[in-house]
Coordinates of C-alpha atoms in Angstrom, one line a residue:
Chain R
X633 CA -93.2 -32.5 -50.3
X634 CA -95.4 -35.5 -49.7
X635 CA -95.6 -36.2 -53.5
X636 CA -91.8 -36.2 -53.9
X637 CA -91.5 -38.3 -50.8
X638 CA -93.9 -40.9 -52.2
X639 CA -92.0 -40.9 -55.5
X640 CA -88.7 -41.5 -53.7
X641 CA -90.3 -44.2 -51.5
X642 CA -91.6 -45.9 -54.7
X643 CA -88.2 -45.6 -56.3
X644 CA -86.5 -47.2 -53.3
X645 CA -88.9 -50.2 -53.6
X646 CA -88.3 -50.8 -57.3
X647 CA -84.5 -50.6 -57.4
X648 CA -81.4 -49.2 -55.8
X649 CA -79.5 -46.4 -57.6
X650 CA -75.9 -45.2 -56.5
X651 CA -75.9 -41.6 -55.4
X652 CA -73.9 -39.0 -57.4
X653 CA -73.5 -36.7 -54.4
X654 CA -73.9 -37.1 -50.6
X655 CA -76.9 -35.3 -49.2
X656 CA -77.4 -34.1 -45.7
X657 CA -79.5 -36.5 -43.6
X658 CA -81.8 -35.5 -40.8
X659 CA -81.6 -38.7 -38.7
X660 CA -78.0 -40.0 -38.3
X661 CA -77.8 -43.3 -40.1
X662 CA -74.3 -44.3 -39.0
X663 CA -75.3 -45.4 -35.4
X664 CA -78.2 -47.5 -36.9
X665 CA -75.8 -49.1 -39.4
X666 CA -73.2 -49.9 -36.7
X667 CA -75.9 -51.2 -34.3
X668 CA -77.1 -53.6 -37.0
X669 CA -73.6 -54.7 -37.9
X670 CA -72.7 -55.1 -34.2
X671 CA -75.9 -57.1 -33.5
X672 CA -75.0 -59.5 -36.3
X673 CA -71.5 -60.2 -34.8
X674 CA -72.8 -60.4 -31.2
X675 CA -75.6 -62.9 -32.1
X676 CA -73.3 -65.1 -34.2
X677 CA -70.4 -65.1 -31.7
X678 CA -72.8 -65.8 -28.8
X679 CA -74.5 -68.7 -30.7
X680 CA -71.1 -70.2 -31.7
X681 CA -69.9 -70.0 -28.1
X682 CA -73.1 -71.5 -26.6
X683 CA -73.1 -74.3 -29.3
X684 CA -69.5 -75.2 -28.6
X685 CA -70.1 -75.4 -24.9
X686 CA -73.2 -77.6 -25.4
X687 CA -71.2 -79.9 -27.7
X688 CA -68.3 -80.1 -25.3
X689 CA -70.6 -81.0 -22.4
X690 CA -72.5 -83.7 -24.3
X691 CA -69.3 -85.3 -25.7
X692 CA -67.7 -85.3 -22.2
X693 CA -70.8 -86.9 -20.7
X694 CA -71.0 -89.5 -23.4
X695 CA -67.3 -90.4 -22.8
X696 CA -68.0 -90.7 -19.0
X697 CA -71.1 -92.9 -19.5
X698 CA -69.4 -95.1 -22.1
X699 CA -66.5 -95.6 -19.7
X700 CA -68.9 -96.6 -16.9
X701 CA -70.6 -99.1 -19.3
X702 CA -67.3 -100.5 -20.3
X703 CA -66.2 -101.0 -16.7
X704 CA -69.2 -103.2 -15.8
Chain Q
X1254 CA -71.6 -87.2 -41.3
X1255 CA -68.0 -88.3 -40.8
X1256 CA -67.0 -86.7 -44.1
X1257 CA -68.8 -83.5 -43.1
X1258 CA -67.0 -83.4 -39.8
X1259 CA -63.7 -84.0 -41.6
X1260 CA -64.4 -81.1 -43.9
X1261 CA -65.5 -78.8 -41.1
X1262 CA -62.1 -77.1 -40.4
X1263 CA -61.7 -76.2 -44.1
X1264 CA -65.3 -75.0 -44.3
X1265 CA -64.8 -72.8 -41.2
X1266 CA -61.6 -71.4 -42.7
X1267 CA -63.3 -70.4 -45.9
X1268 CA -66.3 -69.0 -44.0
X1269 CA -63.9 -66.9 -41.8
X1270 CA -62.2 -65.5 -45.0
X1271 CA -65.6 -64.5 -46.4
X1272 CA -66.7 -62.8 -43.1
X1273 CA -63.4 -60.9 -42.7
X1274 CA -63.5 -59.6 -46.3
X1275 CA -67.2 -58.7 -46.2
X1276 CA -67.0 -55.4 -44.2
X1277 CA -64.4 -54.0 -46.7
X1278 CA -66.6 -54.8 -49.6
X1279 CA -69.6 -53.2 -47.9
X1280 CA -67.6 -50.1 -47.1
X1281 CA -66.5 -49.8 -50.7
X1282 CA -70.1 -50.3 -52.0
X1283 CA -71.8 -47.0 -53.2
X1284 CA -74.2 -45.1 -51.0
X1285 CA -77.8 -45.5 -52.2
X1286 CA -79.4 -42.3 -53.5
X1287 CA -82.7 -42.2 -51.6
X1288 CA -81.9 -44.0 -48.3
X1289 CA -78.3 -43.0 -47.8
X1290 CA -75.7 -45.0 -45.8
X1291 CA -78.3 -47.0 -43.8
X1292 CA -79.1 -49.0 -47.0
X1293 CA -75.8 -50.8 -46.3
X1294 CA -77.7 -52.9 -43.7
X1295 CA -79.1 -54.6 -46.8
X1296 CA -75.7 -56.4 -47.3
X1297 CA -76.2 -58.5 -44.2
X1298 CA -80.0 -58.3 -43.7
X1299 CA -80.6 -60.1 -47.0
X1300 CA -77.9 -62.8 -46.5
X1301 CA -79.3 -63.5 -43.0
X1302 CA -82.8 -63.8 -44.5
X1303 CA -81.4 -66.2 -47.2
X1304 CA -79.9 -68.3 -44.4
X1305 CA -83.3 -68.2 -42.6
X1306 CA -85.1 -69.4 -45.8
X1307 CA -82.5 -72.1 -46.3
X1308 CA -82.9 -73.3 -42.7
X1309 CA -86.7 -73.4 -43.0
X1310 CA -86.5 -75.4 -46.2
X1311 CA -84.0 -77.9 -44.8
X1312 CA -86.2 -78.2 -41.7
X1313 CA -89.3 -78.8 -43.8
X1314 CA -87.7 -81.4 -46.0
X1315 CA -86.1 -83.2 -43.0
X1316 CA -89.5 -83.2 -41.3
X1317 CA -91.1 -84.8 -44.3
X1318 CA -88.4 -87.5 -44.3
X1319 CA -88.8 -88.0 -40.6
X1320 CA -92.6 -88.4 -40.8
X1321 CA -92.2 -90.8 -43.8
X1322 CA -89.3 -93.0 -42.7
X1323 CA -88.9 -92.2 -39.0
X1324 CA -85.2 -92.0 -39.4
X1325 CA -83.5 -90.4 -36.3
X1326 CA -81.0 -88.6 -38.5
X1327 CA -83.8 -86.7 -40.3
X1328 CA -85.1 -85.6 -36.9
X1329 CA -81.6 -84.4 -35.9
X1330 CA -81.3 -82.4 -39.1
X1331 CA -84.8 -80.9 -38.6
X1332 CA -84.3 -79.7 -35.1
X1333 CA -80.8 -78.3 -36.0
X1334 CA -82.2 -76.4 -38.9
X1335 CA -85.1 -75.0 -36.8
X1336 CA -82.6 -73.7 -34.3
X1337 CA -80.6 -72.0 -37.0
X1338 CA -83.8 -70.5 -38.5
X1339 CA -84.5 -68.9 -35.1
X1340 CA -80.9 -67.6 -34.8
X1341 CA -80.6 -66.1 -38.3
X1342 CA -84.2 -64.9 -38.0
X1343 CA -83.3 -62.9 -34.9
X1344 CA -80.6 -61.1 -37.1
X1345 CA -83.3 -60.4 -39.7
X1346 CA -85.8 -59.1 -37.2
X1347 CA -83.2 -56.8 -35.5
X1348 CA -81.4 -55.4 -38.6
X1349 CA -84.7 -54.8 -40.5
X1350 CA -86.2 -52.4 -38.0
X1351 CA -82.9 -50.5 -37.7
X1352 CA -83.0 -50.0 -41.4
X1353 CA -86.7 -49.1 -41.4
X1354 CA -86.2 -46.5 -38.6
X1355 CA -84.2 -44.4 -41.1
X1356 CA -85.7 -45.4 -44.4
X1357 CA -89.4 -45.2 -43.3
X1358 CA -89.3 -43.2 -40.1
X1359 CA -90.7 -46.2 -38.1
X1360 CA -89.3 -49.3 -36.4
X1361 CA -92.1 -51.7 -37.4
X1362 CA -95.3 -51.7 -39.4
X1363 CA -97.7 -54.5 -38.6
X1364 CA -99.8 -53.8 -41.7
X1365 CA -96.7 -54.6 -43.9
X1366 CA -97.2 -58.2 -45.0
X1367 CA -93.5 -58.9 -45.5
X1368 CA -92.7 -57.9 -41.9
X1369 CA -95.7 -59.7 -40.4
X1370 CA -95.2 -63.0 -42.3
X1371 CA -91.5 -63.0 -41.5
X1372 CA -92.4 -62.6 -37.8
X1373 CA -95.0 -65.4 -38.1
X1374 CA -92.4 -67.7 -39.7
X1375 CA -89.9 -66.9 -37.0
X1376 CA -92.5 -67.6 -34.2
X1377 CA -93.4 -70.9 -36.0
X1378 CA -89.8 -72.1 -35.6
X1379 CA -89.5 -70.7 -32.1
X1380 CA -92.7 -72.8 -31.3
X1381 CA -91.0 -75.8 -32.9
X1382 CA -88.1 -75.5 -30.5
X1383 CA -90.3 -74.9 -27.5
X1384 CA -92.4 -78.0 -28.4
X1385 CA -89.2 -80.0 -28.6
X1386 CA -87.9 -78.7 -25.3
X1387 CA -91.1 -79.0 -23.2
X1388 CA -93.4 -81.2 -25.3
X1389 CA -92.4 -84.6 -23.8
X1390 CA -92.4 -88.0 -25.6
X1391 CA -93.8 -87.9 -29.1
X1392 CA -93.3 -84.1 -29.5
X1393 CA -90.9 -84.7 -32.4
X1394 CA -93.8 -85.9 -34.5
X1395 CA -95.9 -82.8 -33.7
X1396 CA -92.9 -80.6 -34.2
X1397 CA -92.3 -82.1 -37.7
X1398 CA -95.8 -80.7 -38.6
X1399 CA -94.6 -77.3 -37.4
X1400 CA -91.5 -77.7 -39.6
X1401 CA -93.7 -78.4 -42.6
X1402 CA -95.9 -75.4 -41.9
X1403 CA -92.8 -73.3 -41.5
X1404 CA -91.4 -74.4 -44.8
X1405 CA -94.7 -73.6 -46.5
X1406 CA -94.4 -70.0 -45.3
X1407 CA -91.1 -69.5 -47.2
X1408 CA -92.7 -68.8 -50.6
X1409 CA -95.4 -66.7 -48.9
X1410 CA -92.8 -64.5 -47.1
X1411 CA -90.7 -64.2 -50.3
X1412 CA -93.6 -63.3 -52.7
X1413 CA -95.5 -61.1 -50.2
X1414 CA -93.8 -58.0 -51.6
X1415 CA -95.1 -58.8 -55.1
X1416 CA -98.7 -59.6 -54.2
X1417 CA -99.4 -57.0 -51.5
X1418 CA -98.7 -53.3 -51.3
X1419 CA -95.8 -53.0 -48.8
X1420 CA -93.2 -50.5 -47.6
X1421 CA -90.5 -53.2 -47.9
X1422 CA -88.3 -53.2 -51.1
X1423 CA -89.4 -55.7 -53.7
X1424 CA -87.6 -59.0 -54.3
X1425 CA -86.8 -57.7 -57.9
X1426 CA -84.3 -55.2 -56.3
X1427 CA -81.7 -57.9 -56.2
X1428 CA -81.9 -58.6 -60.0
X1429 CA -81.7 -54.9 -60.8
X1430 CA -78.7 -54.1 -58.6
X1431 CA -75.7 -52.4 -60.3
X1432 CA -72.5 -54.7 -60.2
X1433 CA -70.9 -52.6 -57.5
X1434 CA -73.9 -53.3 -55.2
X1435 CA -74.5 -56.9 -56.4
X1436 CA -70.9 -58.0 -55.6
X1437 CA -71.0 -57.3 -51.9
X1438 CA -74.5 -58.7 -51.6
X1439 CA -73.6 -62.1 -53.2
X1440 CA -70.4 -62.2 -51.2
X1441 CA -72.5 -61.8 -48.0
X1442 CA -75.0 -64.4 -49.1
X1443 CA -72.2 -66.9 -49.8
X1444 CA -70.7 -66.1 -46.4
X1445 CA -74.0 -66.7 -44.6
X1446 CA -74.7 -69.9 -46.5
X1447 CA -71.2 -71.2 -45.7
X1448 CA -71.7 -70.3 -42.0
X1449 CA -75.1 -72.0 -42.1
X1450 CA -73.6 -75.2 -43.5
X1451 CA -70.8 -75.2 -40.9
X1452 CA -73.2 -74.6 -38.0
X1453 CA -75.5 -77.3 -39.3
X1454 CA -72.7 -79.8 -39.2
X1455 CA -71.8 -78.9 -35.6
X1456 CA -75.5 -78.7 -34.5
X1457 CA -76.4 -82.1 -36.1
X1458 CA -73.3 -83.6 -34.3
X1459 CA -74.6 -82.2 -31.0
X1460 CA -78.1 -83.7 -31.6
X1461 CA -76.6 -87.1 -32.6
X1462 CA -74.4 -86.9 -29.4
X1463 CA -77.5 -86.2 -27.3
X1464 CA -79.3 -89.2 -28.7
X1465 CA -76.3 -91.5 -28.2
X1466 CA -76.0 -90.2 -24.6
X1467 CA -79.7 -91.0 -23.9
X1468 CA -79.2 -94.5 -25.3
X1469 CA -76.1 -94.9 -23.1
X1470 CA -78.0 -93.8 -20.0
X1471 CA -80.7 -96.4 -20.8
X1472 CA -78.0 -99.1 -21.2
X1473 CA -76.4 -98.1 -17.9
X1474 CA -79.8 -98.3 -16.1
X1475 CA -80.5 -101.9 -17.4

């Protein structure tokens, strides 16, 4: 058991081979895959949203200060 | 910078097309024989790592230019790239353990050099940002040294799987992929590099805006 597992682990490190048939898996992989995929989208959308807010605020402040300088 | 800002809408459109198509390609990719369906995390874990490496390299080169010429634009590029390294690095550090849980039966292994060096690289750039945020005047020079150190870690992280015995798949995996697996991977890498470029343009614009705002406040005070 441990030998075959070691061989499989070594094989997984050297190269990926498409499966010919779907085997039964002990730990469900789908929730892990969806969690990873969801995390990618959440992090990217959150970062884009925060970045857009920061940029809007800085550009608005810059316009205000420039207008105050121009008024003097 | 003006040309980059003008090209930004087109770049965002192309990036969106790549990101919308990616899940369909990943779904169509074959299931890996030893790891099963969880191996599909590979199609966005590796592209996020590629964007992280790209960011670290850009930050390092910009840091060298800043230390050499003291051009503000080089500093803007360096801090923007460091922030993107931390952002894409978070994706790598979250998706990796989710893959490892199924493939290795554990979330994390500190004795694995690839995992540990990746974490050290991420903390280096997190430290860069903290230094910029709380370091006070002159922190940009010290942060540039962090940027250089972070860039020097890129080849170490990349080659760690070749020099040390690790659980992590080797870098040669990418070269040996069958076409039906290589296609979605390269599509994903292109999508992440395009997104990195678009975010860099916006982030540099933010940094330039901040610098202009500081100058404007000084002018107002005088």
